[in-house]
PDB file of C-alpha atoms in Angstrom:
ATOM      1  CA  UNK A   1      -2.400   4.940 -25.629  1.00 88.00           C
ATOM      2  CA  UNK A   2      -3.329   5.061 -21.934  1.00 96.00           C
ATOM      3  CA  UNK A   3      -1.587   2.993 -19.252  1.00 97.00           C
ATOM      4  CA  UNK A   4      -3.489   0.411 -17.249  1.00 98.00           C
ATOM      5  CA  UNK A   5      -3.093  -2.498 -14.855  1.00 98.00           C
ATOM      6  CA  UNK A   6      -2.620  -5.763 -16.733  1.00 97.00           C
ATOM      7  CA  UNK A   7      -2.037  -8.161 -13.822  1.00 98.00           C
ATOM      8  CA  UNK A   8      -1.972  -8.197 -10.012  1.00 98.00           C
ATOM      9  CA  UNK A   9       0.125 -10.362  -7.675  1.00 98.00           C
ATOM     10  CA  UNK A  10       0.315 -10.667  -3.899  1.00 98.00           C
ATOM     11  CA  UNK A  11       2.127 -12.382  -1.063  1.00 98.00           C
ATOM     12  CA  UNK A  12       1.720 -12.430   2.716  1.00 98.00           C
ATOM     13  CA  UNK A  13       3.898 -14.396   5.143  1.00 98.00           C
ATOM     14  CA  UNK A  14       2.361 -17.453   6.832  1.00 96.00           C
ATOM     15  CA  UNK A  15       2.637 -16.494  10.520  1.00 97.00           C
ATOM     16  CA  UNK A  16      -0.676 -15.175  11.867  1.00 98.00           C
ATOM     17  CA  UNK A  17      -0.675 -12.769  14.827  1.00 98.00           C
ATOM     18  CA  UNK A  18      -4.182 -12.621  16.277  1.00 98.00           C
ATOM     19  CA  UNK A  19      -5.658 -10.269  18.846  1.00 98.00           C
ATOM     20  CA  UNK A  20      -4.997 -12.659  21.707  1.00 97.00           C
ATOM     21  CA  UNK A  21      -1.281 -12.275  20.984  1.00 97.00           C
ATOM     22  CA  UNK A  22      -1.675  -8.486  20.794  1.00 97.00           C
ATOM     23  CA  UNK A  23      -3.423  -8.664  24.171  1.00 97.00           C
ATOM     24  CA  UNK A  24      -0.500 -10.557  25.681  1.00 97.00           C
ATOM     25  CA  UNK A  25       1.936  -7.918  24.394  1.00 97.00           C
ATOM     26  CA  UNK A  26      -0.060  -4.825  25.367  1.00 96.00           C
ATOM     27  CA  UNK A  27      -2.188  -5.892  28.307  1.00 95.00           C
ATOM     28  CA  UNK A  28      -5.323  -4.719  26.504  1.00 94.00           C
ATOM     29  CA  UNK A  29      -8.158  -7.237  26.085  1.00 96.00           C
ATOM     30  CA  UNK A  30      -8.469  -8.837  22.644  1.00 96.00           C
ATOM     31  CA  UNK A  31     -12.039  -7.520  22.413  1.00 95.00           C
ATOM     32  CA  UNK A  32     -10.714  -3.969  22.905  1.00 94.00           C
ATOM     33  CA  UNK A  33      -8.391  -4.352  19.917  1.00 94.00           C
ATOM     34  CA  UNK A  34     -11.191  -5.744  17.769  1.00 96.00           C
ATOM     35  CA  UNK A  35     -13.654  -3.033  18.724  1.00 95.00           C
ATOM     36  CA  UNK A  36     -11.259  -0.113  18.321  1.00 94.00           C
ATOM     37  CA  UNK A  37      -9.548  -1.171  15.089  1.00 95.00           C
ATOM     38  CA  UNK A  38     -11.649  -3.812  13.360  1.00 96.00           C
ATOM     39  CA  UNK A  39      -8.413  -5.741  12.789  1.00 97.00           C
ATOM     40  CA  UNK A  40      -8.711  -9.406  13.769  1.00 97.00           C
ATOM     41  CA  UNK A  41      -5.283 -10.631  12.697  1.00 97.00           C
ATOM     42  CA  UNK A  42      -2.171  -9.630  10.822  1.00 98.00           C
ATOM     43  CA  UNK A  43       0.805 -11.466   9.280  1.00 98.00           C
ATOM     44  CA  UNK A  44       4.423 -11.301  10.450  1.00 98.00           C
ATOM     45  CA  UNK A  45       7.436 -12.377   8.434  1.00 98.00           C
ATOM     46  CA  UNK A  46       9.849 -14.885   9.952  1.00 97.00           C
ATOM     47  CA  UNK A  47      13.169 -13.624  11.386  1.00 96.00           C
ATOM     48  CA  UNK A  48      15.745 -13.220   8.641  1.00 96.00           C
ATOM     49  CA  UNK A  49      13.165 -12.271   6.015  1.00 98.00           C
ATOM     50  CA  UNK A  50      13.737  -9.039   4.097  1.00 98.00           C
ATOM     51  CA  UNK A  51      11.327  -6.746   2.303  1.00 98.00           C
ATOM     52  CA  UNK A  52      12.659  -7.904  -1.067  1.00 98.00           C
ATOM     53  CA  UNK A  53      11.944 -11.504   0.017  1.00 98.00           C
ATOM     54  CA  UNK A  54       8.298 -10.537   0.525  1.00 98.00           C
ATOM     55  CA  UNK A  55       8.125  -8.693  -2.794  1.00 98.00           C
ATOM     56  CA  UNK A  56       9.725 -11.420  -4.908  1.00 98.00           C
ATOM     57  CA  UNK A  57       6.787 -13.895  -5.050  1.00 98.00           C
ATOM     58  CA  UNK A  58       4.288 -11.094  -5.699  1.00 98.00           C
ATOM     59  CA  UNK A  59       6.387  -9.798  -8.600  1.00 98.00           C
ATOM     60  CA  UNK A  60       6.974 -13.298  -9.991  1.00 98.00           C
ATOM     61  CA  UNK A  61       3.224 -13.717 -10.139  1.00 97.00           C
ATOM     62  CA  UNK A  62       2.828 -10.742 -12.478  1.00 98.00           C
ATOM     63  CA  UNK A  63       5.968 -11.611 -14.450  1.00 97.00           C
ATOM     64  CA  UNK A  64       4.260 -14.860 -15.421  1.00 96.00           C
ATOM     65  CA  UNK A  65       1.962 -12.780 -17.628  1.00 95.00           C
ATOM     66  CA  UNK A  66       4.890 -11.769 -19.873  1.00 95.00           C
ATOM     67  CA  UNK A  67       6.663 -13.939 -22.423  1.00 94.00           C
ATOM     68  CA  UNK A  68      10.421 -13.648 -23.020  1.00 92.00           C
ATOM     69  CA  UNK A  69      10.000 -11.054 -25.763  1.00 93.00           C
ATOM     70  CA  UNK A  70       7.746  -8.891 -23.629  1.00 93.00           C
ATOM     71  CA  UNK A  71      10.160  -9.097 -20.694  1.00 94.00           C
ATOM     72  CA  UNK A  72      12.748  -7.464 -22.896  1.00 93.00           C
ATOM     73  CA  UNK A  73      10.416  -4.467 -23.104  1.00 94.00           C
ATOM     74  CA  UNK A  74      10.204  -3.929 -19.339  1.00 96.00           C
ATOM     75  CA  UNK A  75      10.961  -0.297 -18.548  1.00 95.00           C
ATOM     76  CA  UNK A  76      11.238  -0.342 -14.774  1.00 97.00           C
ATOM     77  CA  UNK A  77      10.936  -2.203 -11.523  1.00 98.00           C
ATOM     78  CA  UNK A  78       9.654   0.216  -8.868  1.00 98.00           C
ATOM     79  CA  UNK A  79       9.334  -0.722  -5.203  1.00 98.00           C
ATOM     80  CA  UNK A  80       7.195   1.398  -2.891  1.00 98.00           C
ATOM     81  CA  UNK A  81       8.455   0.808   0.632  1.00 98.00           C
ATOM     82  CA  UNK A  82       9.407   2.577   3.856  1.00 98.00           C
ATOM     83  CA  UNK A  83      11.097  -0.520   5.307  1.00 98.00           C
ATOM     84  CA  UNK A  84      13.938  -1.151   2.837  1.00 98.00           C
ATOM     85  CA  UNK A  85      16.269  -4.123   3.070  1.00 98.00           C
ATOM     86  CA  UNK A  86      19.162  -1.731   3.795  1.00 97.00           C
ATOM     87  CA  UNK A  87      19.531   2.078   3.835  1.00 95.00           C
ATOM     88  CA  UNK A  88      21.220   1.758   0.448  1.00 96.00           C
ATOM     89  CA  UNK A  89      21.140   0.547  -2.262  1.00 97.00           C
ATOM     90  CA  UNK A  90      17.477   0.569  -3.249  1.00 98.00           C
ATOM     91  CA  UNK A  91      15.477  -2.506  -2.374  1.00 98.00           C
ATOM     92  CA  UNK A  92      14.365  -2.537  -6.024  1.00 98.00           C
ATOM     93  CA  UNK A  93      17.953  -3.144  -7.125  1.00 98.00           C
ATOM     94  CA  UNK A  94      18.263  -6.088  -4.719  1.00 98.00           C
ATOM     95  CA  UNK A  95      14.911  -7.423  -5.898  1.00 98.00           C
ATOM     96  CA  UNK A  96      15.960  -7.029  -9.529  1.00 98.00           C
ATOM     97  CA  UNK A  97      18.959  -9.251  -8.859  1.00 98.00           C
ATOM     98  CA  UNK A  98      16.850 -11.884  -7.083  1.00 98.00           C
ATOM     99  CA  UNK A  99      14.469 -12.003 -10.047  1.00 97.00           C
ATOM    100  CA  UNK A 100      17.171 -12.028 -12.725  1.00 95.00           C
ATOM    101  CA  UNK A 101      15.812  -8.913 -14.409  1.00 95.00           C
ATOM    102  CA  UNK A 102      18.916  -7.354 -15.873  1.00 90.00           C
ATOM    103  CA  UNK A 103      19.288  -3.909 -17.357  1.00 90.00           C
ATOM    104  CA  UNK A 104      15.980  -2.203 -16.615  1.00 94.00           C
ATOM    105  CA  UNK A 105      15.670   0.775 -14.266  1.00 96.00           C
ATOM    106  CA  UNK A 106      15.135  -0.242 -10.637  1.00 98.00           C
ATOM    107  CA  UNK A 107      14.439   2.215  -7.818  1.00 98.00           C
ATOM    108  CA  UNK A 108      12.417   2.791  -4.649  1.00 98.00           C
ATOM    109  CA  UNK A 109       9.642   5.246  -3.811  1.00 98.00           C
ATOM    110  CA  UNK A 110       8.980   6.191  -0.189  1.00 98.00           C
ATOM    111  CA  UNK A 111       5.716   7.925   0.616  1.00 98.00           C
ATOM    112  CA  UNK A 112       4.936   5.407   3.388  1.00 98.00           C
ATOM    113  CA  UNK A 113       1.325   4.205   3.012  1.00 98.00           C
ATOM    114  CA  UNK A 114       0.786   6.411  -0.054  1.00 98.00           C
ATOM    115  CA  UNK A 115       3.863   4.951  -1.738  1.00 98.00           C
ATOM    116  CA  UNK A 116       1.995   2.677  -4.128  1.00 98.00           C
ATOM    117  CA  UNK A 117       0.000   5.563  -5.617  1.00 98.00           C
ATOM    118  CA  UNK A 118       3.114   7.732  -5.875  1.00 98.00           C
ATOM    119  CA  UNK A 119       4.809   4.842  -7.674  1.00 98.00           C
ATOM    120  CA  UNK A 120       1.787   4.423  -9.934  1.00 98.00           C
ATOM    121  CA  UNK A 121       2.093   8.034 -11.075  1.00 98.00           C
ATOM    122  CA  UNK A 122       5.836   7.635 -11.718  1.00 97.00           C
ATOM    123  CA  UNK A 123       5.376   4.410 -13.679  1.00 97.00           C
ATOM    124  CA  UNK A 124       2.580   5.890 -15.785  1.00 97.00           C
ATOM    125  CA  UNK A 125       4.777   8.881 -16.619  1.00 95.00           C
ATOM    126  CA  UNK A 126       7.688   6.676 -17.680  1.00 95.00           C
ATOM    127  CA  UNK A 127       5.535   4.501 -19.920  1.00 96.00           C
ATOM    128  CA  UNK A 128       3.583   7.393 -21.419  1.00 92.00           C
ATOM    129  CA  UNK A 129       6.766   8.858 -22.961  1.00 87.00           C
ATOM    130  CA  UNK A 130       7.437   5.544 -24.791  1.00 81.00           C
ATOM    131  CA  UNK A 131      11.160   6.190 -24.302  1.00 82.00           C
ATOM    132  CA  UNK A 132      11.878   3.498 -21.733  1.00 77.00           C
ATOM    133  CA  UNK A 133       9.851   0.424 -22.685  1.00 86.00           C
ATOM    134  CA  UNK A 134       6.328  -0.958 -22.890  1.00 94.00           C
ATOM    135  CA  UNK A 135       5.800  -2.414 -19.420  1.00 97.00           C
ATOM    136  CA  UNK A 136       6.598  -1.590 -15.800  1.00 97.00           C
ATOM    137  CA  UNK A 137       6.272  -3.526 -12.573  1.00 98.00           C
ATOM    138  CA  UNK A 138       5.253  -1.673  -9.436  1.00 98.00           C
ATOM    139  CA  UNK A 139       5.507  -3.460  -6.107  1.00 98.00           C
ATOM    140  CA  UNK A 140       4.372  -2.280  -2.693  1.00 98.00           C
ATOM    141  CA  UNK A 141       6.102  -4.114   0.148  1.00 98.00           C
ATOM    142  CA  UNK A 142       6.621  -3.409   3.832  1.00 98.00           C
ATOM    143  CA  UNK A 143       7.670  -5.196   7.031  1.00 98.00           C
ATOM    144  CA  UNK A 144       6.449  -3.053   9.900  1.00 98.00           C
ATOM    145  CA  UNK A 145       6.738  -5.983  12.306  1.00 97.00           C
ATOM    146  CA  UNK A 146      10.434  -5.058  12.520  1.00 95.00           C
ATOM    147  CA  UNK A 147       9.557  -1.527  13.700  1.00 96.00           C
ATOM    148  CA  UNK A 148       6.876  -2.303  16.258  1.00 96.00           C
ATOM    149  CA  UNK A 149       7.029  -1.433  19.931  1.00 96.00           C
ATOM    150  CA  UNK A 150       4.997  -4.445  20.996  1.00 96.00           C
ATOM    151  CA  UNK A 151       3.883  -2.737  24.185  1.00 94.00           C
ATOM    152  CA  UNK A 152       2.333   0.191  22.228  1.00 94.00           C
ATOM    153  CA  UNK A 153      -1.322  -0.714  21.694  1.00 93.00           C
ATOM    154  CA  UNK A 154      -1.799   2.241  19.330  1.00 90.00           C
ATOM    155  CA  UNK A 155       0.484   0.779  16.682  1.00 96.00           C
ATOM    156  CA  UNK A 156       1.124  -2.929  17.250  1.00 97.00           C
ATOM    157  CA  UNK A 157      -2.603  -3.654  16.966  1.00 96.00           C
ATOM    158  CA  UNK A 158      -2.693  -2.225  13.446  1.00 97.00           C
ATOM    159  CA  UNK A 159       0.319  -3.188  11.360  1.00 98.00           C
ATOM    160  CA  UNK A 160       1.284  -6.338   9.481  1.00 98.00           C
ATOM    161  CA  UNK A 161       3.678  -7.453   6.735  1.00 98.00           C
ATOM    162  CA  UNK A 162       2.977  -8.158   3.076  1.00 98.00           C
ATOM    163  CA  UNK A 163       3.629  -7.369  -0.559  1.00 98.00           C
ATOM    164  CA  UNK A 164       1.597  -6.738  -3.676  1.00 98.00           C
ATOM    165  CA  UNK A 165       2.568  -5.992  -7.258  1.00 98.00           C
ATOM    166  CA  UNK A 166       0.996  -4.885 -10.519  1.00 98.00           C
ATOM    167  CA  UNK A 167       2.057  -5.118 -14.138  1.00 98.00           C
ATOM    168  CA  UNK A 168       1.448  -1.865 -16.007  1.00 98.00           C
ATOM    169  CA  UNK A 169       1.279  -1.420 -19.750  1.00 97.00           C
ATOM    170  CA  UNK A 170      -0.638   0.126 -22.635  1.00 96.00           C
ATOM    171  CA  UNK A 171      -4.373  -0.486 -22.913  1.00 97.00           C
ATOM    172  CA  UNK A 172      -6.895   0.701 -25.551  1.00 97.00           C
ATOM    173  CA  UNK A 173      -8.358   4.191 -25.456  1.00 96.00           C
ATOM    174  CA  UNK A 174     -11.078   4.549 -22.877  1.00 95.00           C
ATOM    175  CA  UNK A 175      -9.385   2.213 -20.407  1.00 98.00           C
ATOM    176  CA  UNK A 176      -6.554   2.485 -17.906  1.00 98.00           C
ATOM    177  CA  UNK A 177      -5.558   5.301 -15.561  1.00 98.00           C
ATOM    178  CA  UNK A 178      -7.818   8.306 -16.027  1.00 97.00           C
ATOM    179  CA  UNK A 179      -6.657  10.599 -13.238  1.00 97.00           C
ATOM    180  CA  UNK A 180      -4.105  10.677 -10.422  1.00 98.00           C
ATOM    181  CA  UNK A 181      -3.870  13.265  -7.666  1.00 98.00           C
ATOM    182  CA  UNK A 182      -0.975  13.360  -5.181  1.00 98.00           C
ATOM    183  CA  UNK A 183      -0.365  15.728  -2.268  1.00 98.00           C
ATOM    184  CA  UNK A 184       1.970  16.110   0.689  1.00 98.00           C
ATOM    185  CA  UNK A 185       1.612  18.231   3.807  1.00 98.00           C
ATOM    186  CA  UNK A 186       5.142  18.196   5.150  1.00 97.00           C
ATOM    187  CA  UNK A 187       4.312  20.510   8.023  1.00 98.00           C
ATOM    188  CA  UNK A 188       2.554  17.460   9.528  1.00 98.00           C
ATOM    189  CA  UNK A 189       5.492  15.072   9.117  1.00 97.00           C
ATOM    190  CA  UNK A 190       5.722  14.622  12.889  1.00 97.00           C
ATOM    191  CA  UNK A 191       2.400  12.723  13.009  1.00 97.00           C
ATOM    192  CA  UNK A 192       4.112   9.417  12.185  1.00 96.00           C
ATOM    193  CA  UNK A 193       7.669   8.207  11.844  1.00 96.00           C
ATOM    194  CA  UNK A 194      10.793   6.465  13.065  1.00 96.00           C
ATOM    195  CA  UNK A 195      13.070   8.964  14.753  1.00 95.00           C
ATOM    196  CA  UNK A 196      16.448   7.235  14.575  1.00 96.00           C
ATOM    197  CA  UNK A 197      18.434   5.764  11.714  1.00 94.00           C
ATOM    198  CA  UNK A 198      18.880   8.771   9.445  1.00 94.00           C
ATOM    199  CA  UNK A 199      21.301  11.695   9.378  1.00 94.00           C
ATOM    200  CA  UNK A 200      19.387  13.615  12.057  1.00 95.00           C
ATOM    201  CA  UNK A 201      19.469  10.956  14.770  1.00 96.00           C
ATOM    202  CA  UNK A 202      22.070   8.191  14.495  1.00 94.00           C
ATOM    203  CA  UNK A 203      20.934   4.687  15.370  1.00 94.00           C
ATOM    204  CA  UNK A 204      23.271   4.288  18.323  1.00 96.00           C
ATOM    205  CA  UNK A 205      22.900   2.653  21.720  1.00 96.00           C
ATOM    206  CA  UNK A 206      21.301   5.760  23.223  1.00 96.00           C
ATOM    207  CA  UNK A 207      18.654   5.821  20.489  1.00 95.00           C
ATOM    208  CA  UNK A 208      17.892   2.131  20.896  1.00 95.00           C
ATOM    209  CA  UNK A 209      17.572   2.468  24.674  1.00 95.00           C
ATOM    210  CA  UNK A 210      15.143   5.348  24.161  1.00 95.00           C
ATOM    211  CA  UNK A 211      13.128   3.318  21.635  1.00 94.00           C
ATOM    212  CA  UNK A 212      13.756   5.857  18.875  1.00 95.00           C
ATOM    213  CA  UNK A 213      14.317   3.059  16.336  1.00 96.00           C
ATOM    214  CA  UNK A 214      10.648   2.068  16.646  1.00 96.00           C
ATOM    215  CA  UNK A 215       7.575   3.388  14.854  1.00 97.00           C
ATOM    216  CA  UNK A 216       5.440   6.046  16.545  1.00 96.00           C
ATOM    217  CA  UNK A 217       2.107   7.534  15.502  1.00 96.00           C
ATOM    218  CA  UNK A 218      -0.315  10.183  16.704  1.00 95.00           C
ATOM    219  CA  UNK A 219      -3.381   8.121  15.903  1.00 93.00           C
ATOM    220  CA  UNK A 220      -6.039  10.786  16.473  1.00 94.00           C
ATOM    221  CA  UNK A 221      -4.232  13.378  14.345  1.00 97.00           C
ATOM    222  CA  UNK A 222      -3.686  10.851  11.552  1.00 97.00           C
ATOM    223  CA  UNK A 223      -7.355   9.852  11.618  1.00 96.00           C
ATOM    224  CA  UNK A 224      -8.559  13.442  11.354  1.00 97.00           C
ATOM    225  CA  UNK A 225      -6.149  14.202   8.509  1.00 97.00           C
ATOM    226  CA  UNK A 226      -7.080  11.001   6.675  1.00 97.00           C
ATOM    227  CA  UNK A 227     -10.815  11.625   6.754  1.00 97.00           C
ATOM    228  CA  UNK A 228     -10.364  15.190   5.525  1.00 97.00           C
ATOM    229  CA  UNK A 229      -7.846  14.542   2.757  1.00 97.00           C
ATOM    230  CA  UNK A 230      -9.593  11.431   1.437  1.00 97.00           C
ATOM    231  CA  UNK A 231     -12.779  13.413   0.988  1.00 96.00           C
ATOM    232  CA  UNK A 232     -10.887  16.168  -0.838  1.00 97.00           C
ATOM    233  CA  UNK A 233      -8.855  13.930  -3.151  1.00 97.00           C
ATOM    234  CA  UNK A 234     -11.656  11.560  -4.124  1.00 97.00           C
ATOM    235  CA  UNK A 235     -13.726  14.585  -5.084  1.00 97.00           C
ATOM    236  CA  UNK A 236     -10.879  16.023  -7.166  1.00 97.00           C
ATOM    237  CA  UNK A 237     -10.093  12.871  -9.159  1.00 97.00           C
ATOM    238  CA  UNK A 238     -13.763  12.232  -9.831  1.00 98.00           C
ATOM    239  CA  UNK A 239     -14.239  15.814 -11.014  1.00 97.00           C
ATOM    240  CA  UNK A 240     -11.227  15.495 -13.327  1.00 96.00           C
ATOM    241  CA  UNK A 241     -12.816  12.420 -14.924  1.00 96.00           C
ATOM    242  CA  UNK A 242     -16.310  13.903 -15.046  1.00 96.00           C
ATOM    243  CA  UNK A 243     -17.587  11.105 -12.798  1.00 97.00           C
ATOM    244  CA  UNK A 244     -19.681  10.791  -9.643  1.00 96.00           C
ATOM    245  CA  UNK A 245     -19.246   8.428  -6.701  1.00 96.00           C
ATOM    246  CA  UNK A 246     -22.078   6.255  -7.994  1.00 96.00           C
ATOM    247  CA  UNK A 247     -20.166   5.729 -11.269  1.00 97.00           C
ATOM    248  CA  UNK A 248     -17.420   3.836  -9.425  1.00 98.00           C
ATOM    249  CA  UNK A 249     -17.722   0.052  -9.398  1.00 98.00           C
ATOM    250  CA  UNK A 250     -15.184  -0.632  -6.655  1.00 98.00           C
ATOM    251  CA  UNK A 251     -13.340   1.434  -4.034  1.00 98.00           C
ATOM    252  CA  UNK A 252      -9.893   0.199  -2.994  1.00 98.00           C
ATOM    253  CA  UNK A 253      -8.633   2.261  -0.074  1.00 98.00           C
ATOM    254  CA  UNK A 254      -5.399   1.971   1.837  1.00 98.00           C
ATOM    255  CA  UNK A 255      -6.300  -0.252   4.775  1.00 98.00           C
ATOM    256  CA  UNK A 256      -5.249   2.056   7.614  1.00 96.00           C
ATOM    257  CA  UNK A 257      -7.718   0.216   9.822  1.00 95.00           C
ATOM    258  CA  UNK A 258     -11.192  -1.170   9.365  1.00 97.00           C
ATOM    259  CA  UNK A 259     -12.963   1.454  11.490  1.00 96.00           C
ATOM    260  CA  UNK A 260     -11.428   4.412   9.647  1.00 97.00           C
ATOM    261  CA  UNK A 261     -12.517   3.039   6.264  1.00 97.00           C
ATOM    262  CA  UNK A 262     -15.990   2.307   7.585  1.00 97.00           C
ATOM    263  CA  UNK A 263     -16.260   5.861   8.929  1.00 97.00           C
ATOM    264  CA  UNK A 264     -15.154   7.434   5.651  1.00 97.00           C
ATOM    265  CA  UNK A 265     -17.406   5.190   3.562  1.00 97.00           C
ATOM    266  CA  UNK A 266     -20.372   6.003   5.795  1.00 96.00           C
ATOM    267  CA  UNK A 267     -19.787   9.757   5.638  1.00 96.00           C
ATOM    268  CA  UNK A 268     -19.383   9.641   1.851  1.00 95.00           C
ATOM    269  CA  UNK A 269     -22.490   7.503   1.421  1.00 96.00           C
ATOM    270  CA  UNK A 270     -20.650   4.705  -0.372  1.00 96.00           C
ATOM    271  CA  UNK A 271     -22.350   1.411  -1.097  1.00 96.00           C
ATOM    272  CA  UNK A 272     -20.676  -1.011   1.374  1.00 95.00           C
ATOM    273  CA  UNK A 273     -20.730  -3.745  -1.282  1.00 95.00           C
ATOM    274  CA  UNK A 274     -18.362  -1.629  -3.399  1.00 97.00           C
ATOM    275  CA  UNK A 275     -15.732  -1.139  -0.676  1.00 98.00           C
ATOM    276  CA  UNK A 276     -12.985  -3.755  -0.531  1.00 97.00           C
ATOM    277  CA  UNK A 277     -11.430  -4.772   2.809  1.00 97.00           C
ATOM    278  CA  UNK A 278      -8.283  -6.639   3.809  1.00 98.00           C
ATOM    279  CA  UNK A 279      -7.650  -4.848   7.112  1.00 98.00           C
ATOM    280  CA  UNK A 280      -9.656  -7.366   9.195  1.00 98.00           C
ATOM    281  CA  UNK A 281      -7.326 -10.250   8.311  1.00 98.00           C
ATOM    282  CA  UNK A 282      -4.099  -8.485   7.243  1.00 98.00           C
ATOM    283  CA  UNK A 283      -4.078  -5.222   9.185  1.00 98.00           C
ATOM    284  CA  UNK A 284      -2.316  -2.165   7.806  1.00 98.00           C
ATOM    285  CA  UNK A 285       0.278  -3.439   5.319  1.00 98.00           C
ATOM    286  CA  UNK A 286       1.471   0.093   4.456  1.00 98.00           C
ATOM    287  CA  UNK A 287       2.617   0.387   0.800  1.00 98.00           C
ATOM    288  CA  UNK A 288       1.443  -3.178   0.123  1.00 98.00           C
ATOM    289  CA  UNK A 289      -2.076  -2.331   1.242  1.00 98.00           C
ATOM    290  CA  UNK A 290      -3.609  -1.155  -2.046  1.00 98.00           C
ATOM    291  CA  UNK A 291      -2.240  -3.913  -4.321  1.00 98.00           C
ATOM    292  CA  UNK A 292      -3.071  -6.587  -1.715  1.00 98.00           C
ATOM    293  CA  UNK A 293      -6.611  -5.236  -1.448  1.00 98.00           C
ATOM    294  CA  UNK A 294      -6.894  -4.917  -5.223  1.00 98.00           C
ATOM    295  CA  UNK A 295      -5.959  -8.575  -5.552  1.00 97.00           C
ATOM    296  CA  UNK A 296      -8.393  -9.615  -2.808  1.00 97.00           C
ATOM    297  CA  UNK A 297     -11.220  -7.702  -4.492  1.00 97.00           C
ATOM    298  CA  UNK A 298     -10.375  -9.334  -7.806  1.00 96.00           C
ATOM    299  CA  UNK A 299     -10.475 -12.795  -6.241  1.00 96.00           C
ATOM    300  CA  UNK A 300     -13.761 -12.135  -4.465  1.00 95.00           C
ATOM    301  CA  UNK A 301     -15.457 -10.811  -7.588  1.00 95.00           C
ATOM    302  CA  UNK A 302     -13.389 -10.426 -10.779  1.00 96.00           C
ATOM    303  CA  UNK A 303     -13.254  -6.916 -12.188  1.00 97.00           C
ATOM    304  CA  UNK A 304     -15.287  -6.526 -15.351  1.00 96.00           C
ATOM    305  CA  UNK A 305     -13.883  -4.848 -18.438  1.00 97.00           C
ATOM    306  CA  UNK A 306     -14.932  -1.219 -18.274  1.00 97.00           C
ATOM    307  CA  UNK A 307     -15.485  -1.244 -14.500  1.00 98.00           C
ATOM    308  CA  UNK A 308     -14.270   1.935 -12.858  1.00 98.00           C
ATOM    309  CA  UNK A 309     -12.064   1.582  -9.796  1.00 98.00           C
ATOM    310  CA  UNK A 310     -11.056   4.323  -7.368  1.00 98.00           C
ATOM    311  CA  UNK A 311      -7.843   3.924  -5.366  1.00 98.00           C
ATOM    312  CA  UNK A 312      -6.942   6.199  -2.447  1.00 98.00           C
ATOM    313  CA  UNK A 313      -4.349   6.260   0.328  1.00 98.00           C
ATOM    314  CA  UNK A 314      -2.995   8.361   3.180  1.00 98.00           C
ATOM    315  CA  UNK A 315       0.531   7.933   4.532  1.00 97.00           C
ATOM    316  CA  UNK A 316       3.298   9.433   6.590  1.00 97.00           C
ATOM    317  CA  UNK A 317       4.726  12.736   5.587  1.00 96.00           C
ATOM    318  CA  UNK A 318       1.808  13.445   5.609  1.00 98.00           C
ATOM    319  CA  UNK A 319       1.159  12.233   2.071  1.00 98.00           C
ATOM    320  CA  UNK A 320      -1.964  11.211   0.227  1.00 98.00           C
ATOM    321  CA  UNK A 321      -3.091  10.162  -3.215  1.00 98.00           C
ATOM    322  CA  UNK A 322      -6.101   9.077  -5.239  1.00 98.00           C
ATOM    323  CA  UNK A 323      -6.511   7.592  -8.693  1.00 98.00           C
ATOM    324  CA  UNK A 324      -9.346   6.527 -10.966  1.00 98.00           C
ATOM    325  CA  UNK A 325      -8.876   3.809 -13.559  1.00 98.00           C
ATOM    326  CA  UNK A 326     -11.087   1.933 -15.965  1.00 98.00           C
ATOM    327  CA  UNK A 327     -10.381  -1.785 -15.832  1.00 98.00           C
ATOM    328  CA  UNK A 328      -9.199  -3.538 -18.957  1.00 95.00           C
TER     329      UNK A 328
END
């Protein structure tokens, strides 16, 4: 039987950072931020919060859809993140402990903003073998507020914190995940990243003074790559399913920024009513972006059984992914 999404959960921290605050940090007018990015506000976690703290309420929300017997058939807890609680162990293991989910596999996936779709492919593969269990939980969670250079208008205007989660399990034939396409172009890895903190550049006093512990991005290069690869991957997953753009009921894109999504949707000729947005009020929530947007779309207008949904993302690496599923 195919694998589909059975439930969606989400969580964002309460502190709102609006464009007037971004203006105070960067010296750029609030109207400039709004016009260039289409992001009006984003959420920041309180000091002392960890990524697993953000993920926990989102995962609990989907766990509520399982009874005790079904919980015993959980195969895995997968966390897509590029801002882990600690370098090791996996944030998923820490989250597993916080949730009291003993015994099941727990591990992280890091493909930055594409991490949720990479995790989706991994979870589907695990469940399809029927060797591990009947259900899996996939969470996307990131806290980029901890990596921001607040004087860098190119990045601090875009990113926010949040978490989303989905429960995956078997669905009847004709529903569920129909196609997934993942790619990476590692020769472009320098477009985005955090220089210090790994084996190449230790996170020492020199690195901190130089700001190498903070996130950097070549925004123009990322935009050009995103527009190109999204067009390619959406075409490939649709072709694999024998579908056309007009057959898709809802498009849930990674919320890199509002203007980029609007540009891609316009070039592709997508019906604006079918494109879900969370970037205006949440910004770019990285690996949390797709599940948060999926949940927002569901709340705005519940998915109908049989509705086709296309998911797509672009992330650091450079990585990208797209998937088509039929809602059950």
